[in-house]
PDB file of C-alpha atoms in Angstrom:
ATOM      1  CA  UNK Q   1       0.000   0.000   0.000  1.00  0.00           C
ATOM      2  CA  UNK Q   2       1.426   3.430  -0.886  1.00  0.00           C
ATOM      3  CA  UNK Q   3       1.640   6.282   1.893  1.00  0.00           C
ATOM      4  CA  UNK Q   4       2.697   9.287   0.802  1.00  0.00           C
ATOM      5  CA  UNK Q   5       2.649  11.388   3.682  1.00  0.00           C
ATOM      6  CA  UNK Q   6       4.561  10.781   5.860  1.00  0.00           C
ATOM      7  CA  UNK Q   7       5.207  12.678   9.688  1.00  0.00           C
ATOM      8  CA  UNK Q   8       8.668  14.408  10.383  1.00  0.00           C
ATOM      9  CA  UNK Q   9       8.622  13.212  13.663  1.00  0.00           C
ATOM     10  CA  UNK Q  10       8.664   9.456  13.388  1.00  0.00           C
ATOM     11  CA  UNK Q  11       8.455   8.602   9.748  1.00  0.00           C
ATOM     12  CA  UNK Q  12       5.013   6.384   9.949  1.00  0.00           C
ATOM     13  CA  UNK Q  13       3.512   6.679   6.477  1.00  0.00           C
ATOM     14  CA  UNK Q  14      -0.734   7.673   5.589  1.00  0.00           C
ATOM     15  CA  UNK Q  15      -2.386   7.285   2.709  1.00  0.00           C
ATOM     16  CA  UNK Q  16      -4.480  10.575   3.787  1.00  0.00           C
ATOM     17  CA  UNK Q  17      -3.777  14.039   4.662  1.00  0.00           C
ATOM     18  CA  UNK Q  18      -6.417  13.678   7.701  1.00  0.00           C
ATOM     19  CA  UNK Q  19      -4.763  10.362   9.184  1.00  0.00           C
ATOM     20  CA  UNK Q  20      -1.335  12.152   9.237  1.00  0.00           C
ATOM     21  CA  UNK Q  21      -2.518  15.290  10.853  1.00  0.00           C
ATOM     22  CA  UNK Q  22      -4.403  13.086  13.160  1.00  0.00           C
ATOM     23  CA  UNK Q  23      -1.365  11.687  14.164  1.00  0.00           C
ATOM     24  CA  UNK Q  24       0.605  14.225  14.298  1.00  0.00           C
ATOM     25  CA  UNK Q  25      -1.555  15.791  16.886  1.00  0.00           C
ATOM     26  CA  UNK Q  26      -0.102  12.770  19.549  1.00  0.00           C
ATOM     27  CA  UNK Q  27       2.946  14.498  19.051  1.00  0.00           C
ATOM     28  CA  UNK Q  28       2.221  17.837  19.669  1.00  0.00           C
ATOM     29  CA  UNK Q  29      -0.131  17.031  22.762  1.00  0.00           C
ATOM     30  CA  UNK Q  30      -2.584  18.547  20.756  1.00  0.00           C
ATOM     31  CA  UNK Q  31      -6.306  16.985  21.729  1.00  0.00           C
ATOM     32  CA  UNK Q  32      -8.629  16.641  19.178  1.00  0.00           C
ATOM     33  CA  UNK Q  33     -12.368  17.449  19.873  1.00  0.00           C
ATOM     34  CA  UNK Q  34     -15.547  13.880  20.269  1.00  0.00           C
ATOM     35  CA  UNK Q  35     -18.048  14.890  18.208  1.00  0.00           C
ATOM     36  CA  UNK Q  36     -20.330  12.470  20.666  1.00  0.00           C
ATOM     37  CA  UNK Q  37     -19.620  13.569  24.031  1.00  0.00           C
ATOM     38  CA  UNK Q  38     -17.706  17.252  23.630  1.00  0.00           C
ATOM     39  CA  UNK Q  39     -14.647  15.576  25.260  1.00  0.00           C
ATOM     40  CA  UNK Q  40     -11.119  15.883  23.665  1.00  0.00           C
ATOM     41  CA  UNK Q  41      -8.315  13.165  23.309  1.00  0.00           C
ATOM     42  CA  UNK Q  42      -5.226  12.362  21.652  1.00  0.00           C
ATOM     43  CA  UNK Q  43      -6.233   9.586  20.374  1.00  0.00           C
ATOM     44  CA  UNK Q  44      -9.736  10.274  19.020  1.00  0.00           C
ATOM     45  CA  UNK Q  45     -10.168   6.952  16.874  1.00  0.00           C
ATOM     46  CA  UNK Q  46      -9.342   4.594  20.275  1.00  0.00           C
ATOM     47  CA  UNK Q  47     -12.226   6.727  21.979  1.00  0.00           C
ATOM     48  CA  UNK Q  48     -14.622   6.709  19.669  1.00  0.00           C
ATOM     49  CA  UNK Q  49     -14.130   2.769  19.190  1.00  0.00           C
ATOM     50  CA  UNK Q  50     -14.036   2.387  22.931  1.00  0.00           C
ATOM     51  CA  UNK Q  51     -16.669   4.359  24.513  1.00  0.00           C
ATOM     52  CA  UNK Q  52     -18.887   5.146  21.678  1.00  0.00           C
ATOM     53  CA  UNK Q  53     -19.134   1.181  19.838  1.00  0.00           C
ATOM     54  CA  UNK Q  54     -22.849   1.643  18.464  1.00  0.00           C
ATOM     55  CA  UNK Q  55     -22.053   5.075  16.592  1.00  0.00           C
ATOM     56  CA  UNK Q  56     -18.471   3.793  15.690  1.00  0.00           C
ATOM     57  CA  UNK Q  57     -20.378   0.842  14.070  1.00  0.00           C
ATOM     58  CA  UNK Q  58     -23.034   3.136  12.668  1.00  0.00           C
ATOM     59  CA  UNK Q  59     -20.541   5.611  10.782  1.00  0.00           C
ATOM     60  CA  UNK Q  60     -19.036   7.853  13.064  1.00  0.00           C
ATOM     61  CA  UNK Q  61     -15.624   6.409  12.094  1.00  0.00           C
ATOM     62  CA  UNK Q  62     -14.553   6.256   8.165  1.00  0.00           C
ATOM     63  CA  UNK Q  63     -16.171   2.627   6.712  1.00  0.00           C
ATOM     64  CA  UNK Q  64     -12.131   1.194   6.122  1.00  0.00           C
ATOM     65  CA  UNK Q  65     -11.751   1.450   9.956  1.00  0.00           C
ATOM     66  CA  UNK Q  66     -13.067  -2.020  11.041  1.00  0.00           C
ATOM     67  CA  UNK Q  67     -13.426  -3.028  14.506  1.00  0.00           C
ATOM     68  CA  UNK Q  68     -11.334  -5.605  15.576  1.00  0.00           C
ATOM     69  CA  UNK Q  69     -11.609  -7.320  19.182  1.00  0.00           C
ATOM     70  CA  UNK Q  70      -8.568  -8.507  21.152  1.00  0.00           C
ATOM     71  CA  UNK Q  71      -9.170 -12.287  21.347  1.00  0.00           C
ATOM     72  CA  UNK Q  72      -7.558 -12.235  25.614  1.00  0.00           C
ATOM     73  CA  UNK Q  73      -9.419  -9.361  26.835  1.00  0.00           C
ATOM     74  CA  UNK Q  74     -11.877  -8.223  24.104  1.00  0.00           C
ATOM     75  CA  UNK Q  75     -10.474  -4.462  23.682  1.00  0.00           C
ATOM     76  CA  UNK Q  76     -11.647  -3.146  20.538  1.00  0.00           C
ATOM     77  CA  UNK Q  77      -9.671  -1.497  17.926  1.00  0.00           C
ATOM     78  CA  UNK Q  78      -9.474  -0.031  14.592  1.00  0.00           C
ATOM     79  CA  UNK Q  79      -7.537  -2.589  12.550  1.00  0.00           C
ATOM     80  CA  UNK Q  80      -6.001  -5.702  13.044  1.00  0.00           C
ATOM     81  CA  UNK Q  81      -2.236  -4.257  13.107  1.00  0.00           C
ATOM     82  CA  UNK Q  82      -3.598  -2.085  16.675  1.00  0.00           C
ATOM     83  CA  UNK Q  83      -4.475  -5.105  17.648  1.00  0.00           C
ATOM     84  CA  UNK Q  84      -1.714  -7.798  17.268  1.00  0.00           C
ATOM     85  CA  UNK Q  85       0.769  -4.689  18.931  1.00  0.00           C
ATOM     86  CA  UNK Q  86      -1.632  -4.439  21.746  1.00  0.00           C
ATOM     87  CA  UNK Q  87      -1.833  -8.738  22.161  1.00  0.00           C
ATOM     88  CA  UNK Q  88       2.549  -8.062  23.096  1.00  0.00           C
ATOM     89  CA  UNK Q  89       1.175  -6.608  26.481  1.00  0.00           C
ATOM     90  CA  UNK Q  90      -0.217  -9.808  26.883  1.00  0.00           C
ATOM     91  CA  UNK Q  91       2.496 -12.107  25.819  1.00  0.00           C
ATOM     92  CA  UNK Q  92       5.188  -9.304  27.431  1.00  0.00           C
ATOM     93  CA  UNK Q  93       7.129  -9.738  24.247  1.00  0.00           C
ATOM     94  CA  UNK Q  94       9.370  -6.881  22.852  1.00  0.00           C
ATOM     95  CA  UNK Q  95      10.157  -7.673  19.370  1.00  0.00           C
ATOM     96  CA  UNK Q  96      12.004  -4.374  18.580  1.00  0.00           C
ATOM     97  CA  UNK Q  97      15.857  -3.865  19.471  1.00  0.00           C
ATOM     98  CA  UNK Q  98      17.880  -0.987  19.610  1.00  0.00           C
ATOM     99  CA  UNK Q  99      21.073  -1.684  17.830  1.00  0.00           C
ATOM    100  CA  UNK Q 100      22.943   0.616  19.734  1.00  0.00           C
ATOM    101  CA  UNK Q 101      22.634  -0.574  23.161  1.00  0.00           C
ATOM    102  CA  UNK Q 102      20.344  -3.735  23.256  1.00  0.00           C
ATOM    103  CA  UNK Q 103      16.828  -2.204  24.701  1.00  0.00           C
ATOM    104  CA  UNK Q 104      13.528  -3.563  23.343  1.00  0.00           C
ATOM    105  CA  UNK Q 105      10.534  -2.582  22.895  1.00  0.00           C
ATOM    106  CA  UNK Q 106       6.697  -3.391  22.000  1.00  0.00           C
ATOM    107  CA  UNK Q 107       5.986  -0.879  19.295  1.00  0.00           C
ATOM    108  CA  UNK Q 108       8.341  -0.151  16.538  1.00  0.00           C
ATOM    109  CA  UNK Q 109       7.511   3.484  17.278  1.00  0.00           C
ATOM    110  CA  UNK Q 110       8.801   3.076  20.564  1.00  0.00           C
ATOM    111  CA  UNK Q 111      11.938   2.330  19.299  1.00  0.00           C
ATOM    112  CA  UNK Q 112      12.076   4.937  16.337  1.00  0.00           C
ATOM    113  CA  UNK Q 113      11.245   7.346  19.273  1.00  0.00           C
ATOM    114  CA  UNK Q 114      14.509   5.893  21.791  1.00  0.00           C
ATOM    115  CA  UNK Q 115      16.392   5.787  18.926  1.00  0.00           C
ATOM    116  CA  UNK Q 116      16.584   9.593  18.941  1.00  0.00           C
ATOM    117  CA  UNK Q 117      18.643   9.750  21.993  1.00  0.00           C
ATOM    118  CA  UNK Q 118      21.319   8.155  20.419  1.00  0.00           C
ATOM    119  CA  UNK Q 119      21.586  10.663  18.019  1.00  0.00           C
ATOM    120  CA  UNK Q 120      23.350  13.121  19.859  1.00  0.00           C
ATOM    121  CA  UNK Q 121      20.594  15.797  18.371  1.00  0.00           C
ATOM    122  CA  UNK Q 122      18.696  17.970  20.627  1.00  0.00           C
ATOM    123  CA  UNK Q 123      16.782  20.694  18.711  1.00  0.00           C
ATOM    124  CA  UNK Q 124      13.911  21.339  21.572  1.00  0.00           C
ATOM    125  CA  UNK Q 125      15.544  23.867  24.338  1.00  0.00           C
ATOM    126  CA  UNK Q 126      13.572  25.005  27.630  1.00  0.00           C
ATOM    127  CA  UNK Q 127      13.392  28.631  27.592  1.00  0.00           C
ATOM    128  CA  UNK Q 128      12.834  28.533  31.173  1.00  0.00           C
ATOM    129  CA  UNK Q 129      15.943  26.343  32.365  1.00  0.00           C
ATOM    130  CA  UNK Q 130      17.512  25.622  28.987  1.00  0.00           C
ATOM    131  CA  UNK Q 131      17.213  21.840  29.235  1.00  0.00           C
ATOM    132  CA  UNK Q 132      17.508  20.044  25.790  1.00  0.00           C
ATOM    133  CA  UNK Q 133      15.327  17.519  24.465  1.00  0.00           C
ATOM    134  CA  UNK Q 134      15.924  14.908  21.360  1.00  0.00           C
ATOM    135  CA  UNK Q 135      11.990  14.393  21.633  1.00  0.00           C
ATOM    136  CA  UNK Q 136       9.247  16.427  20.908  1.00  0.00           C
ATOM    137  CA  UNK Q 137       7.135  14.854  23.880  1.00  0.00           C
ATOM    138  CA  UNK Q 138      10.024  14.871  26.094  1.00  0.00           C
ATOM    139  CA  UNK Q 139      10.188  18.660  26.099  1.00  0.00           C
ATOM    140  CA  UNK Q 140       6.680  18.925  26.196  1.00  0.00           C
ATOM    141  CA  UNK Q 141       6.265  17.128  29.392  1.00  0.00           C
ATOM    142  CA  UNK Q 142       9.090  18.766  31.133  1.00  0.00           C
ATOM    143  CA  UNK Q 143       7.897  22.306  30.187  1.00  0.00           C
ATOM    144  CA  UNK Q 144       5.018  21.154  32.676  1.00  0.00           C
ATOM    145  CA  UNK Q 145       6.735  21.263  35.511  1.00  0.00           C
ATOM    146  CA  UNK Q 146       7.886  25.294  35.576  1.00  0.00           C
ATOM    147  CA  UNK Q 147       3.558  25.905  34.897  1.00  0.00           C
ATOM    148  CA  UNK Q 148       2.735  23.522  37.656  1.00  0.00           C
ATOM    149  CA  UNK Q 149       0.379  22.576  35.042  1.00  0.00           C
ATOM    150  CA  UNK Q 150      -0.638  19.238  34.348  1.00  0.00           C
ATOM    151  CA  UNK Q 151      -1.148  17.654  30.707  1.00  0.00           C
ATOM    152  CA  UNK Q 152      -3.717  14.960  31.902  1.00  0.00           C
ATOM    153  CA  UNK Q 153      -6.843  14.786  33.463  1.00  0.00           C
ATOM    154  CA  UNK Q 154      -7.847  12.160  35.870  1.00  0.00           C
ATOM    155  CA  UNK Q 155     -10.701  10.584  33.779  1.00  0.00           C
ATOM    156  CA  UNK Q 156     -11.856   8.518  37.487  1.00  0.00           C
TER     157      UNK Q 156
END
């Protein structure tokens, strides 16, 4: 399958413009808005499947996003590749290796993203402390703790 876009931060590939600036949105900590229940989330799709499965089955997600059940624990997701990833919390198995010093990890995006501290590159800069950060998300949880303010709600 061709993806042409593709995100600068990681390098995962879409086929559409709206997946990859869905995605790119998880990097930013940018939340994106539940047309159900007003709420906002990172991960819109995983919500929607989650807490809204009759209008996720009646068209509130794109028709090619099928619904896919976890055969252990019955957690739904969008396609099957969500799914066998999530299944390795089961098992515990960490299929991807860094090269450069042996750690592993469930999700290849995991990896892409410790990868980055090998590098040696650390364009993100506190302005507050000067701190550098090879990650995106890495900076954008530490600026957090000069606001006091907290990027996550308890949901309890």
């Amino acid at each position: 399958e061709v993806r042409p876009y593709s995100c600068s931060t990681c390098g995962r590939g879409f086929n559409q413009a709206a997946n990859l600036r869905s995605h790119q949105a998880t990097h930013s900590g940018e939340r994106q808005l539940c047309s159900i229940c007003g709420k906002s989330f990172r991960y819109l799709k995983n919500h929607v499947i989650s807490k809204h499965p009759h209008e996720a089955a009646a068209g509130e997600l794109p028709p090619r996003h099928a619904i896919i059940s976890c055969p252990v624990c019955r957690k739904k997701f969008p396609n099957a590749s969500q799914c066998r990833t999530h299944q390795l919390q089961h098992t515990g198995e960490k299929p991807f290796h860094c090269q450069a010093c042996g750690k592993s990890y469930g999700r290849k995006a995991q990896l892409r993203a410790h990868a980055a501290t090998h590098g040696g590159n650390k364009p993100y800069r506190c302005s507050v402390c000067a701190k550098t950060f090879s990650l995106a998300s890495s900076f954008l949880r530490h600026r957090s703790i000069h606001s006091g303010a907290t990027p996550y709600s308890c949901q309890a």
